[in-house]
GROMACS .gro file of C-alpha atoms in nm:
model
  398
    1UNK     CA    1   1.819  -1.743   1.414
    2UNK     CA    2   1.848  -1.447   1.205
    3UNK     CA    3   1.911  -1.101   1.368
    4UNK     CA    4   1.638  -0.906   1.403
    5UNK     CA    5   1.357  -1.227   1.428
    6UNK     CA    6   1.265  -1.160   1.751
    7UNK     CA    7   1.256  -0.784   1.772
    8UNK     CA    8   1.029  -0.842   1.441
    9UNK     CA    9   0.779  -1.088   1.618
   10UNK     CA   10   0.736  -0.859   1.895
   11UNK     CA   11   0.647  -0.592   1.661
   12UNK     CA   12   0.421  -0.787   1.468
   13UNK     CA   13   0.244  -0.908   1.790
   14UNK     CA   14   0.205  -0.567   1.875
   15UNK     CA   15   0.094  -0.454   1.564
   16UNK     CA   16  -0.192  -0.735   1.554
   17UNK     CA   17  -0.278  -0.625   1.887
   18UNK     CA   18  -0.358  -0.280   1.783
   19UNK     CA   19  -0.558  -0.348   1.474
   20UNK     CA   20  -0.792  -0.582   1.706
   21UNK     CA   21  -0.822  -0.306   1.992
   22UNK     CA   22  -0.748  -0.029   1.813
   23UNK     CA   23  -0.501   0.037   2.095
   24UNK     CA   24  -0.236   0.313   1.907
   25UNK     CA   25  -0.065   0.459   2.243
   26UNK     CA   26  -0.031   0.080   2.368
   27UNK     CA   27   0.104  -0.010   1.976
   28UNK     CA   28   0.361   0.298   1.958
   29UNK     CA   29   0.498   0.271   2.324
   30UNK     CA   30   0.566  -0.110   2.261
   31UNK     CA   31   0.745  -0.055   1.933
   32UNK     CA   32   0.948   0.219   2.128
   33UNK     CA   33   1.096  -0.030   2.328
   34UNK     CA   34   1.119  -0.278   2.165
   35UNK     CA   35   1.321  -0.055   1.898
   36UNK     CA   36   1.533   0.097   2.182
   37UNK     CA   37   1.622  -0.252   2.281
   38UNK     CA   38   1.755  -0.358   1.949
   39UNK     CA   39   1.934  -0.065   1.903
   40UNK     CA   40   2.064  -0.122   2.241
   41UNK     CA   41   2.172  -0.472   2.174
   42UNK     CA   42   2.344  -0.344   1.862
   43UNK     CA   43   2.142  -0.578   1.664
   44UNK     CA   44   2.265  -0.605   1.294
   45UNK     CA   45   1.837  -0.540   1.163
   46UNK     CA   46   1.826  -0.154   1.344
   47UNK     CA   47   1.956   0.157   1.361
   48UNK     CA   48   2.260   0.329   1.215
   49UNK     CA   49   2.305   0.571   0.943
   50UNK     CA   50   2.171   0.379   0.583
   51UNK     CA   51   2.400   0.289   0.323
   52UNK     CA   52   2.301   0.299  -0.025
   53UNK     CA   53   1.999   0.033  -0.120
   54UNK     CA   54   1.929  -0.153  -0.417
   55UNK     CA   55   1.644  -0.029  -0.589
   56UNK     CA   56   1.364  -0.287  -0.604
   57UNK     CA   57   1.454  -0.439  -0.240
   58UNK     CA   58   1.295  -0.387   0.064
   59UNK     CA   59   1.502  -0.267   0.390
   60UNK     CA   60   1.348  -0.306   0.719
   61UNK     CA   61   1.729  -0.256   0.832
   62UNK     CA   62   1.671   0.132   0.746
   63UNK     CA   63   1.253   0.139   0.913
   64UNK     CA   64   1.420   0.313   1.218
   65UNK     CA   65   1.793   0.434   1.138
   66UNK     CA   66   1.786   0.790   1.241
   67UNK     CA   67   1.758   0.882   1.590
   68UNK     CA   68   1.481   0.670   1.782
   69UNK     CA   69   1.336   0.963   1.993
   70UNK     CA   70   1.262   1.163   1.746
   71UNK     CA   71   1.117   0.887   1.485
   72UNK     CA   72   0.880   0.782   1.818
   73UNK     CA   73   0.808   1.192   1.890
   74UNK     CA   74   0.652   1.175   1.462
   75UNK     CA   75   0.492   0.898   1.493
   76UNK     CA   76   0.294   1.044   1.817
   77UNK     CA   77   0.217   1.349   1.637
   78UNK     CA   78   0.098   1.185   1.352
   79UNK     CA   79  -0.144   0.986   1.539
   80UNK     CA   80  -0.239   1.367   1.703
   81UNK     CA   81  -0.307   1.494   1.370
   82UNK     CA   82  -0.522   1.208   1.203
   83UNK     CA   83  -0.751   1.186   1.497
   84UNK     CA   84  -0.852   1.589   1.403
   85UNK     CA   85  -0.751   1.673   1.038
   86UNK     CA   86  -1.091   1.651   0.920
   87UNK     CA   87  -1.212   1.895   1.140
   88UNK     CA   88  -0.942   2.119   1.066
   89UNK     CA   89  -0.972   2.454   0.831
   90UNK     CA   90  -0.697   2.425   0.564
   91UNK     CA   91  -0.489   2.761   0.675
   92UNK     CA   92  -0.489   2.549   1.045
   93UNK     CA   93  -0.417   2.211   0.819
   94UNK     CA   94  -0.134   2.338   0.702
   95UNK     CA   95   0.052   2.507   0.995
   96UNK     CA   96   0.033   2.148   1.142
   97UNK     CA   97   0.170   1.981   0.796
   98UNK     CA   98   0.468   2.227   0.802
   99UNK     CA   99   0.574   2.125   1.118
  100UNK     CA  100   0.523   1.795   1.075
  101UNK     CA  101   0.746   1.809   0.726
  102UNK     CA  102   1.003   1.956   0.925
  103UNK     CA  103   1.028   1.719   1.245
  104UNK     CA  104   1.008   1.438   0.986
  105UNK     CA  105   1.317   1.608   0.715
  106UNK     CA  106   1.484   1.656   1.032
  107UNK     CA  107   1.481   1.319   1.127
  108UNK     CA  108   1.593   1.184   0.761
  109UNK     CA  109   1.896   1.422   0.842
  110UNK     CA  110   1.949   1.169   1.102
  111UNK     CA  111   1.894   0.887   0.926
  112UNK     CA  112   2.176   0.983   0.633
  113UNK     CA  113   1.914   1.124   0.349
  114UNK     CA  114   1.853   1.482   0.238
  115UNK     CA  115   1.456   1.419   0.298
  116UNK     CA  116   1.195   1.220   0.441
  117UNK     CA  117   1.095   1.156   0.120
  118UNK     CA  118   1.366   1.036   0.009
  119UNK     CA  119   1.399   0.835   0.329
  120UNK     CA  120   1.096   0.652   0.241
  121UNK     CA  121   1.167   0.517  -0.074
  122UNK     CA  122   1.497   0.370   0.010
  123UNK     CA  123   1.311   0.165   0.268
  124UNK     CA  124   1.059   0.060   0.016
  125UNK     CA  125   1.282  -0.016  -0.269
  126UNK     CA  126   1.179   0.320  -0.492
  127UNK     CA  127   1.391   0.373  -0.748
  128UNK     CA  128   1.362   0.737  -0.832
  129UNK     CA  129   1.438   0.613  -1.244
  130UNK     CA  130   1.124   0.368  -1.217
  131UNK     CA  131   0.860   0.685  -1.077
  132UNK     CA  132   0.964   0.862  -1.345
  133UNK     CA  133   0.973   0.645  -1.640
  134UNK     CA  134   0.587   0.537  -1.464
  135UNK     CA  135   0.468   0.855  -1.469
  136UNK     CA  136   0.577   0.944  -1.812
  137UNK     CA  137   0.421   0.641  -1.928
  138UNK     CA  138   0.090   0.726  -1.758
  139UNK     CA  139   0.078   1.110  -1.868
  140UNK     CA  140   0.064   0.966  -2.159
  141UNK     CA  141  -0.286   0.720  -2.123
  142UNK     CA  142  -0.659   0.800  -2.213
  143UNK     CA  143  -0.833   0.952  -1.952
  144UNK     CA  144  -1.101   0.802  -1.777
  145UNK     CA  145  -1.471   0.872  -1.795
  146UNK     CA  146  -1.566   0.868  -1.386
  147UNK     CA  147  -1.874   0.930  -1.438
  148UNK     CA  148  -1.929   0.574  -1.634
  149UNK     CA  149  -1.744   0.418  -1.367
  150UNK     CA  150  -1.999   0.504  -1.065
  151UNK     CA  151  -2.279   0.442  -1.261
  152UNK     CA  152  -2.201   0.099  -1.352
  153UNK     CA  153  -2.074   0.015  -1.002
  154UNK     CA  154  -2.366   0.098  -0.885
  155UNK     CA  155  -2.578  -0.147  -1.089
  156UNK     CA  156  -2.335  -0.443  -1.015
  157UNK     CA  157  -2.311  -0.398  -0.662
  158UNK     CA  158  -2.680  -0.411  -0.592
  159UNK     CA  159  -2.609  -0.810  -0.634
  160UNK     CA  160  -2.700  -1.004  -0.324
  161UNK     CA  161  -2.367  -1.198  -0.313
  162UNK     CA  162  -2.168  -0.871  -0.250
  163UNK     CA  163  -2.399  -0.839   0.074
  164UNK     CA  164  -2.143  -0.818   0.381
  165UNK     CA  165  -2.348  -1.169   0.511
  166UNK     CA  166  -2.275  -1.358   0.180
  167UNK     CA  167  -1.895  -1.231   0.088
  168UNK     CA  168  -1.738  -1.531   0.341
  169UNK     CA  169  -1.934  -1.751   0.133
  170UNK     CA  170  -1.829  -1.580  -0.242
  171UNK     CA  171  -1.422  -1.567  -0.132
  172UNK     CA  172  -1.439  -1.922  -0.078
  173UNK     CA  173  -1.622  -1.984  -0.434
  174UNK     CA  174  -1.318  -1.720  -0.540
  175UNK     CA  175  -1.060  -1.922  -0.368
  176UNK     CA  176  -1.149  -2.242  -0.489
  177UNK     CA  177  -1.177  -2.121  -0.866
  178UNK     CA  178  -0.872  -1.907  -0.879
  179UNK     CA  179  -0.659  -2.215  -0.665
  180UNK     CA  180  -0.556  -1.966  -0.433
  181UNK     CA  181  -0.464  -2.200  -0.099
  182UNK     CA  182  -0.569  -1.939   0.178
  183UNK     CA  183  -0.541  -2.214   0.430
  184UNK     CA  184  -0.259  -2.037   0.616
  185UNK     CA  185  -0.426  -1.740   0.627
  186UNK     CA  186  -0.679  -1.672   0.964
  187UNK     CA  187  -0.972  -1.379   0.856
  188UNK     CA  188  -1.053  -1.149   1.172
  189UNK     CA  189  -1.391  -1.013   1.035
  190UNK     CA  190  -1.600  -0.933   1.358
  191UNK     CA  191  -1.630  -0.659   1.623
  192UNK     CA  192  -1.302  -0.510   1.505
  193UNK     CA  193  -1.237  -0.132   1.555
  194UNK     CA  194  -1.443   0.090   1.327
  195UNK     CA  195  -1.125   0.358   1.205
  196UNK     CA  196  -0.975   0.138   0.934
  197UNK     CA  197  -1.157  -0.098   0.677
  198UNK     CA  198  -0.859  -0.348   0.641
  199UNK     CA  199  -0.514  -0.495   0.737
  200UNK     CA  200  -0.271  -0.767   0.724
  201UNK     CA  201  -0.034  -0.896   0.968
  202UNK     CA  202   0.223  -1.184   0.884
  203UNK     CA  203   0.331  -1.306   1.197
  204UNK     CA  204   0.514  -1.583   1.097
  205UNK     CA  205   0.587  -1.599   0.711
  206UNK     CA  206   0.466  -1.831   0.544
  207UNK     CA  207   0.218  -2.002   0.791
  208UNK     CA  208   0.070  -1.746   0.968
  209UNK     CA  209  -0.075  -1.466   0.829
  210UNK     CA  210  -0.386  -1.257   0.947
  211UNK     CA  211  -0.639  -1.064   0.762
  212UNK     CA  212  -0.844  -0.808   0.910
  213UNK     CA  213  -1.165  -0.704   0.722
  214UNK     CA  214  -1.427  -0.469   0.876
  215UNK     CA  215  -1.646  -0.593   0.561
  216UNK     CA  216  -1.837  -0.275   0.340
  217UNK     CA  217  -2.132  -0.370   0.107
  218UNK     CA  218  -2.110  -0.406  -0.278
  219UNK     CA  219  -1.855  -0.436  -0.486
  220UNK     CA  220  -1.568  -0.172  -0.391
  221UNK     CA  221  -1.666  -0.345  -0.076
  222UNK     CA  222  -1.522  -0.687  -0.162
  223UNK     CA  223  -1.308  -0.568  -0.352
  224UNK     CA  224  -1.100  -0.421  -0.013
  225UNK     CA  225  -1.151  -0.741   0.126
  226UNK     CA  226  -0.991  -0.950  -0.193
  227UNK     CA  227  -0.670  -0.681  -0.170
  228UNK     CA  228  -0.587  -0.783   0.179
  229UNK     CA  229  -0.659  -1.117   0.072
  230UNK     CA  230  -0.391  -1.044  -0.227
  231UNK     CA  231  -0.140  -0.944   0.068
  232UNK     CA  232  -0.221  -1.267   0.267
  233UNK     CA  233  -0.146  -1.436  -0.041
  234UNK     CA  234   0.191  -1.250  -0.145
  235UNK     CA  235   0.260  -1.318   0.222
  236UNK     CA  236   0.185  -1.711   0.242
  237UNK     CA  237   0.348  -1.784  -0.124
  238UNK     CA  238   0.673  -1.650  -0.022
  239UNK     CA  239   0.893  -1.997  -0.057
  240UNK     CA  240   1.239  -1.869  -0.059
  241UNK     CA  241   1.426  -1.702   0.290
  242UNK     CA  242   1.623  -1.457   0.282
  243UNK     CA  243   1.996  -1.482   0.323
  244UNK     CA  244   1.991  -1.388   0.655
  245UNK     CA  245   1.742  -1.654   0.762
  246UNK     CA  246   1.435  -1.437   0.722
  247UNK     CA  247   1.175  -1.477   0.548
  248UNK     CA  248   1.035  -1.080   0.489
  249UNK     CA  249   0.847  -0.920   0.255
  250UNK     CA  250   1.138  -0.781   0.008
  251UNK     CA  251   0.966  -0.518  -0.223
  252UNK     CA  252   0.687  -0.311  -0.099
  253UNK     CA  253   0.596  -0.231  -0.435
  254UNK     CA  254   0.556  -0.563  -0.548
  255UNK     CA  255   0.325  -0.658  -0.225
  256UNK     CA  256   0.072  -0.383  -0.363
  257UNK     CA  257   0.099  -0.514  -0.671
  258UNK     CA  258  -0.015  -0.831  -0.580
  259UNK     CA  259  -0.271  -0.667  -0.381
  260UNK     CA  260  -0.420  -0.454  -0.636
  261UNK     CA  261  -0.419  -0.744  -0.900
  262UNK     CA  262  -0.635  -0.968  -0.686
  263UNK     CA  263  -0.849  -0.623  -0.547
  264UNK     CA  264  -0.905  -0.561  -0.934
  265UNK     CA  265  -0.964  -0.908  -1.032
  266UNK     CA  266  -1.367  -0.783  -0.896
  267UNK     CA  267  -1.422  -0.547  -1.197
  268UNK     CA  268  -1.294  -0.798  -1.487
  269UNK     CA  269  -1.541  -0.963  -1.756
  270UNK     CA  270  -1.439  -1.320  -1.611
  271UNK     CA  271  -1.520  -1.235  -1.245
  272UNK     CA  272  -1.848  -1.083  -1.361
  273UNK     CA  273  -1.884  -1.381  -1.574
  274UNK     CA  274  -1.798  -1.662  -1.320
  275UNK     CA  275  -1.926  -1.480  -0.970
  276UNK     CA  276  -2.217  -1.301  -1.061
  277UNK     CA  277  -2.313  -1.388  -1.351
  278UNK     CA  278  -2.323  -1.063  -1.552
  279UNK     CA  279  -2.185  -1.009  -1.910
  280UNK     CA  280  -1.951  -0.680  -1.835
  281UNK     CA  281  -1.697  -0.575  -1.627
  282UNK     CA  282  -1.476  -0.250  -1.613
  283UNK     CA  283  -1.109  -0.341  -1.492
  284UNK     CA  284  -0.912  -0.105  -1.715
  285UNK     CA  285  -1.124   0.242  -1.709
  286UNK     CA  286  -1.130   0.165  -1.330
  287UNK     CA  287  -0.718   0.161  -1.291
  288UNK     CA  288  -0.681   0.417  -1.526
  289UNK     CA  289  -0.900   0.658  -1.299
  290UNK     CA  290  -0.750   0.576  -1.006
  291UNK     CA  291  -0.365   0.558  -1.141
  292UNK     CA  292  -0.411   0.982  -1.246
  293UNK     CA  293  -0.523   1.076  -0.905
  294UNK     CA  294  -0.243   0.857  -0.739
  295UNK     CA  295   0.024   1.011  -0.984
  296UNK     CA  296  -0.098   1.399  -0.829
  297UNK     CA  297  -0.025   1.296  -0.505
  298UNK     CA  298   0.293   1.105  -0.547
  299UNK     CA  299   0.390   1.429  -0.739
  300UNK     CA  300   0.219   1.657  -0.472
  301UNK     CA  301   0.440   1.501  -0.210
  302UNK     CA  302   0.804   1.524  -0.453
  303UNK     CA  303   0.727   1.916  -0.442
  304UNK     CA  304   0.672   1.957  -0.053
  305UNK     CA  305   0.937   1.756   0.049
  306UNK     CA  306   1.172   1.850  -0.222
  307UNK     CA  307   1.168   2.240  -0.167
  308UNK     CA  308   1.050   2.436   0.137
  309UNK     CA  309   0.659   2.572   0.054
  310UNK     CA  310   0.428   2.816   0.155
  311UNK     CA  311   0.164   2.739  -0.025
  312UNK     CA  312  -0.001   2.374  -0.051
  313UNK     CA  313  -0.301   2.491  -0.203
  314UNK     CA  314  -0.055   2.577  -0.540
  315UNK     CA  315   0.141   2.292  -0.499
  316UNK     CA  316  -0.166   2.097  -0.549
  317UNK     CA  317  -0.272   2.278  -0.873
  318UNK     CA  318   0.060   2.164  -1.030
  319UNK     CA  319   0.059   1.836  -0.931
  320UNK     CA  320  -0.241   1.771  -1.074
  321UNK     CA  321  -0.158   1.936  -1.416
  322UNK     CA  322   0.178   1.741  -1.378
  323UNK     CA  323  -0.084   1.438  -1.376
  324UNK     CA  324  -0.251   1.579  -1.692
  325UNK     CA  325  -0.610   1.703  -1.503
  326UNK     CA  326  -0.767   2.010  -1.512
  327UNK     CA  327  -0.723   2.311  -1.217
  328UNK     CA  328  -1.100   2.258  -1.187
  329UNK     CA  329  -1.024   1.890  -1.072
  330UNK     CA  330  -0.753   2.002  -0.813
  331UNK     CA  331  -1.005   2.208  -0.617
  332UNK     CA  332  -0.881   2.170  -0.236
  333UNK     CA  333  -0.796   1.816  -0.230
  334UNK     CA  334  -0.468   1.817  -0.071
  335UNK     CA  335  -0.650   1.808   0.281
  336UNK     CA  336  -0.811   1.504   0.197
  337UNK     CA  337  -0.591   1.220   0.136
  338UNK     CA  338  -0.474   1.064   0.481
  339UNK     CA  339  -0.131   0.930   0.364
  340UNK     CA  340  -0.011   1.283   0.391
  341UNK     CA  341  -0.047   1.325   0.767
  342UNK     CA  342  -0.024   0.896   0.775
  343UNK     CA  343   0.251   0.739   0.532
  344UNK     CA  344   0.473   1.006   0.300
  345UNK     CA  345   0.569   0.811   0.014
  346UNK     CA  346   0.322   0.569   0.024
  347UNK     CA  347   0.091   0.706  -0.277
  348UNK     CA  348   0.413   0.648  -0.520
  349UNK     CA  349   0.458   0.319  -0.391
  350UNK     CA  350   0.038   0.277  -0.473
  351UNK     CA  351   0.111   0.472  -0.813
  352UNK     CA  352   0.397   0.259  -0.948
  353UNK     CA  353   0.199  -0.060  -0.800
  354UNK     CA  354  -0.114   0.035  -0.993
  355UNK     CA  355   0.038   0.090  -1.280
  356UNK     CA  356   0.240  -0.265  -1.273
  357UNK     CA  357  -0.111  -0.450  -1.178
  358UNK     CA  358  -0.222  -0.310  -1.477
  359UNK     CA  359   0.029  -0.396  -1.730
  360UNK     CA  360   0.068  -0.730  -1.550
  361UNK     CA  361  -0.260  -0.746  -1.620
  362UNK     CA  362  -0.213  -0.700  -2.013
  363UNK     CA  363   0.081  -0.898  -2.021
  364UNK     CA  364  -0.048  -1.210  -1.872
  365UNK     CA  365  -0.356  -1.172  -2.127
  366UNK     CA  366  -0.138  -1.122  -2.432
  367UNK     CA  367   0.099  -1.432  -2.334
  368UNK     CA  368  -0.192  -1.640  -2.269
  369UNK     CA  369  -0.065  -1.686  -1.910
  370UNK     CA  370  -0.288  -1.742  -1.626
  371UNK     CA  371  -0.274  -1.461  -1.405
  372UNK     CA  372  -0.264  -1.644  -1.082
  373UNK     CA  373   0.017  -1.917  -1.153
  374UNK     CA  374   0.227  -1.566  -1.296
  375UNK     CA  375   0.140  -1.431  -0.964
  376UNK     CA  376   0.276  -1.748  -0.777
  377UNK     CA  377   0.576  -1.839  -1.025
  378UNK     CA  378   0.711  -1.540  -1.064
  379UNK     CA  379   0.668  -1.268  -0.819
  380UNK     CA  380   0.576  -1.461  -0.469
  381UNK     CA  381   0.775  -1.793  -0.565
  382UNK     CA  382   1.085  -1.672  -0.559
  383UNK     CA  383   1.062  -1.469  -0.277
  384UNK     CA  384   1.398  -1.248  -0.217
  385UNK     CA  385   1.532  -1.374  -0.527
  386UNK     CA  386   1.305  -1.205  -0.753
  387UNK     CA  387   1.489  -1.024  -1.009
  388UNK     CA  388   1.277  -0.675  -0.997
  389UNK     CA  389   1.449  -0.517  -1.269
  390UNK     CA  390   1.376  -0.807  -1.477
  391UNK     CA  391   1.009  -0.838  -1.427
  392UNK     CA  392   0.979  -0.422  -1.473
  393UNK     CA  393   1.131  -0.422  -1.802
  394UNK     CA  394   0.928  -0.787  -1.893
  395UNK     CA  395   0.558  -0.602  -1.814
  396UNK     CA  396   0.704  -0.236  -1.884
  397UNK     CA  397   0.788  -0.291  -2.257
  398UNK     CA  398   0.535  -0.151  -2.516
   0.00000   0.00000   0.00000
């Protein structure tokens, strides 16, 4: 067996656990030990300073290198912090984000990197060359009219098949038409904790992968439920182990992707077409929208972990005229977005994989590729082996 499998099970047990109990003090306490053990044990999979990663490959060997004590300590007062931050003023909201920067910079000190940030993306396989040549690309698009946007979701989503009774019966219509195989996959969708709309869990990869849906009318609603579907499937189409035996998820960025594709795939002309038989749908003007306010806080979150800051509330400003929006648009949004108090780094994992659905998206259309059998041959199929690079530069080129 490969090192690490069983330390990972246990996790992932744990992990399922909470997101059906909504246990989090259970959830952390587990992973503490069962972290301390490994590192214990001296298993090959944790702790230990990092050495330099590969851009485009994921490294659960780095998710707890630094010191264990500390990463447990964050990860206690970031639970603290989400279960208030929305009743928080922003001069108290920010006090608490300060020290929470600095307990988690301190720990990438641990871990080998200058900053948490930093930290981050070598686990997830960010490649600071790929953010940037993203985000130049994306300063560069037409904005968005939001207003169109709402207006139009609203008239779709009034159709009875996006009712939260009906979508079981429309993702197996979806299923069967797109070829998707969810067989492997088991959909928790009942009496489920109320703080999180969605999850997915692979305990054993491929063959056992869970979904967990608390369902929301309309169409943004399904459209949640088809993106953890799109991680089930990423998940359950992985065919190729990794060298050491292990069959893991090797690109986080890529896993989003795959997610956003099939959470998109609900605002296309053919979806409209085939599911609910309207004439129109909106895929591109909705990406776009959501791509500029996932570039501010990618960018928001370079300048406060980059540089010590006083002030969030200008930070903010110039990440969102970094992202090409107005000051008016920035208003006080930077106590808004959970990921900050949550998951650092996670919005430019989102951006970059938003921005490859997208041009995946294009690609596949001007090749005359189905999307799906793409999606299958050439970023689950091969599993580990993907060449990342390779499929950037293929989608990435004008």
């Amino acid at each position: 067996m490969g090192c690490g499998n069983d330390y990972l099970r246990e996790e992932r047990e744990a992990e399922l656990q909470y997101w059906l109990t909504g246990d989090y003090d259970s959830f952390c306490d587990q992973k503490r030990e069962i972290y301390l053990a490994a590192a214990k044990a001296g298993d090959c999979a944790f702790g230990g300073s990092a050495p330099g990663h590969r851009p485009g490959r994921y490294r659960n060997e780095l998710k707890y290198a630094g010191d264990l004590e500390l990463a447990f300590l964050i990860e206690k007062e970031e639970k603290k912090f989400r279960s208030v931050r929305k009743q928080l003023p922003a001069p108290e909201y920010a006090k608490w984000l300060h020290e929470l920067i600095r307990l988690r910079n301190r720990y990438a000190r641990t871990a080998g990197f200058e900053n948490y940030l930093d930290y981050r993306y070598a686990l997830w396989g960010i490649g600071a060359d790929v953010l940037a040549k993203v985000a130049s690309r994306q300063r560069k698009a037409e904005k968005t009219d939001g207003c169109e946007l709402k207006r139009w979701l609203g008239e779709v989503s009034a159709d009875h098949r996006l009712a939260v009774e009906n979508q079981r019966i429309l993702l197996r219509e979806v299923d069967e038409c797109w070829n998707l195989n969810l067989s492997g996959i088991q959909i928790h969708d009942e009496n489920l904790p109320a703080f999180y709309i969605g999850a997915c869990v692979p305990m054993h990869i491929p063959d056992d992968v869970h979904v967990l849906i608390n369902k929301r009318p309309g169409l943004s609603g399904f459209s949640v439920f088809l993106h953890e579907i799109g991680h089930g499937f990423y998940y359950s189409n992985i065919a190729v182990p990794g060298s050491n035996g292990r069959r893991e998820p090797f690109n986080l960025i890529m896993e989003e992707t795959v997610a956003l594709l099939f959470e998109n795939q609900v605002f296309t002309d053919g979806f409209s077409t085939e599911f609910l038989h309207t004439d129109r749908g909106m895929w591109l003007p909705k990406a776009e929208f959501q791509l500029n306010y996932l570039l501010c806080c990618a960018e928001f979150e370079e300048r406060i972990y980059g540089r010590p800051t006083t002030d969030f509330g200008e930070e903010w400003k110039a990440a969102w005229a970094f992202a090409g929006e107005t000051e008016e648009a920035a208003g006080d949004g930077w106590t808004k977005p959970h990921f900050f108090v949550s998951n650092p780094g996670y919005f430019a994992a989102y951006f970059i994989a938003g921005f490859l659905a997208k041009e995946i998206y294009r690609y596949a259309d001007r090749e005359g590729r189905d999307l799906f059998d793409f999606i299958r041959n050439e970023i689950c199929r091969p599993g580990t082996e993907l060449e990342y690079e390779v499929l950037l530069e293929k989608v990435l080129k004008s």
